[in-house]
């Protein structure tokens, strides 16, 4: 990759950040994605100038022309990663993987590729300036880098103009449920991604396309939707916003293979590594909904869990579809799920040795 000319970030600190007592009130129970920090990063791109005008400034509405390309053709990508409070400092977990996935998403959406160093610098700077917004305890500061097409033009073509931005949200657990495990709804009517489509990219359009299926899941009393493949409507792919793993009675594990229709999750990849470190056999193989049901009934399948930055590792207890419902194990969590979650979180929170060099220190 070509070396990037470094960009000077102009700092405009917030003249009146939220007072500490009000912030503390918000951080007590932030939920997910509703509490935002004081600042944001923006960097502009124009095809004639490249990346320019990097800023850290007060978080504020973005003024844009109503003909901006993103509003019409959804040329938009994003990332999600968390900053953790660790030993008096702050760390990120494998942020270079988010930077690289952002580059791949950009390529797929015909957008300019943001250099990895600029991605890392942008998230580091935001965490640094908004460090007071990282919750204590189990919470974290969820960072949302994103890029939108900003050319004022109604023709269908890649935009000449883009805005990259990073915002930060103080978050707790993604799922509101107190249940020991979540329930999922298998969508038979809607698919998330087809071969040749944008399933492996983290673009807003994938999530827009998932909303009706997610609403259907909610209507059936489920926390998340499970998507099957678009060709045969048979193979389990992933959830609306997380990857999926299965644990069998012989101790082995399985997750669907990445094939262009599944988001290559960084949590997924980390769990594959951690499981193999523990000597667990993990296969990346296709698994059909029928086999899933059969194995749950026979007891061959012991556990299933969802994983992602927002969800971390969340056990799946109940699977519902138009054909009825089945439980996995006792419908709660399982020991392998808990073991992997504990190992992952211990590394992320600086409580276990970082043998794979996954931890990036911000300060
Ligand atoms: N799959 C989808 C559709 C997602 O939105 C996410 C969340 O980012 C994931 C999987 C998990 O990816 P990661 O572990 O990188 O957060
Ligand atoms: C994430 O885990 O970062 C996601 O983007 C998923 C979404 C459900 C918040």
CSV table of N, CA and C in Angstrom, one decimal, residues 192-201 206 227-231 237-238 257-264:
chain,number,residue,atom,x,y,z
A,192,UNK,N,-30.5,-11.9,3.5
A,192,UNK,CA,-29.7,-10.7,3.8
A,192,UNK,C,-28.7,-10.4,2.6
A,193,UNK,N,-28.2,-11.4,2.0
A,193,UNK,CA,-27.1,-11.2,1.1
A,193,UNK,C,-27.1,-12.3,0.0
A,194,UNK,N,-26.8,-12.0,-1.2
A,194,UNK,CA,-26.8,-13.0,-2.2
A,194,UNK,C,-25.3,-13.1,-2.8
A,195,UNK,N,-25.0,-14.2,-3.4
A,195,UNK,CA,-23.6,-14.3,-4.0
A,195,UNK,C,-23.4,-13.1,-5.0
A,196,UNK,N,-22.3,-12.5,-4.9
A,196,UNK,CA,-22.0,-11.3,-5.8
A,196,UNK,C,-22.5,-10.0,-5.2
A,197,UNK,N,-23.3,-10.1,-4.1
A,197,UNK,CA,-23.8,-8.8,-3.5
A,197,UNK,C,-22.8,-8.2,-2.5
A,198,UNK,N,-23.4,-7.5,-1.5
A,198,UNK,CA,-22.6,-6.7,-0.6
A,198,UNK,C,-22.5,-7.4,0.8
A,199,UNK,N,-22.8,-8.7,0.9
A,199,UNK,CA,-22.9,-9.3,2.3
A,199,UNK,C,-21.6,-9.2,3.1
A,200,UNK,N,-20.5,-9.2,2.4
A,200,UNK,CA,-19.2,-9.2,3.2
A,200,UNK,C,-18.8,-7.8,3.5
A,201,UNK,N,-19.5,-6.8,3.0
A,201,UNK,CA,-19.2,-5.4,3.3
A,201,UNK,C,-20.0,-4.9,4.4
A,206,UNK,N,-27.1,-3.1,3.8
A,206,UNK,CA,-27.3,-4.5,4.3
A,206,UNK,C,-28.3,-4.4,5.5
A,227,UNK,N,-30.4,-15.3,9.3
A,227,UNK,CA,-30.6,-15.4,7.9
A,227,UNK,C,-30.1,-16.7,7.3
A,228,UNK,N,-30.8,-17.2,6.3
A,228,UNK,CA,-30.4,-18.4,5.6
A,228,UNK,C,-29.8,-17.9,4.3
A,229,UNK,N,-29.1,-18.8,3.6
A,229,UNK,CA,-28.5,-18.4,2.3
A,229,UNK,C,-29.6,-18.1,1.3
A,230,UNK,N,-29.2,-17.2,0.3
A,230,UNK,CA,-30.2,-16.7,-0.6
A,230,UNK,C,-30.5,-17.7,-1.8
A,231,UNK,N,-29.6,-18.7,-2.0
A,231,UNK,CA,-29.7,-19.5,-3.1
A,231,UNK,C,-30.6,-20.7,-2.8
A,237,UNK,N,-26.5,-18.6,7.8
A,237,UNK,CA,-25.4,-17.7,7.5
A,237,UNK,C,-25.0,-16.9,8.7
A,238,UNK,N,-25.8,-16.0,9.1
A,238,UNK,CA,-25.5,-15.2,10.3
A,238,UNK,C,-26.8,-14.5,10.8
A,257,UNK,N,-18.8,-20.9,7.0
A,257,UNK,CA,-17.6,-20.3,6.3
A,257,UNK,C,-17.9,-19.0,5.7
A,258,UNK,N,-16.9,-18.1,5.6
A,258,UNK,CA,-17.0,-16.8,4.9
A,258,UNK,C,-17.0,-17.1,3.4
A,259,UNK,N,-18.0,-16.7,2.7
A,259,UNK,CA,-18.0,-16.9,1.3
A,259,UNK,C,-18.5,-15.7,0.5
A,260,UNK,N,-18.4,-14.6,1.1
A,260,UNK,CA,-18.8,-13.4,0.4
A,260,UNK,C,-20.2,-12.9,0.8
A,261,UNK,N,-20.9,-13.8,1.4
A,261,UNK,CA,-22.3,-13.3,1.8
A,261,UNK,C,-22.4,-13.1,3.3
A,262,UNK,N,-21.3,-13.4,4.1
A,262,UNK,CA,-21.3,-13.2,5.5
A,262,UNK,C,-20.3,-12.1,5.9
A,263,UNK,N,-20.6,-11.3,6.9
A,263,UNK,CA,-19.7,-10.3,7.4
A,263,UNK,C,-18.5,-11.0,8.1
A,264,UNK,N,-17.3,-10.8,7.7
A,264,UNK,CA,-16.1,-11.4,8.3
A,264,UNK,C,-15.9,-10.7,9.7
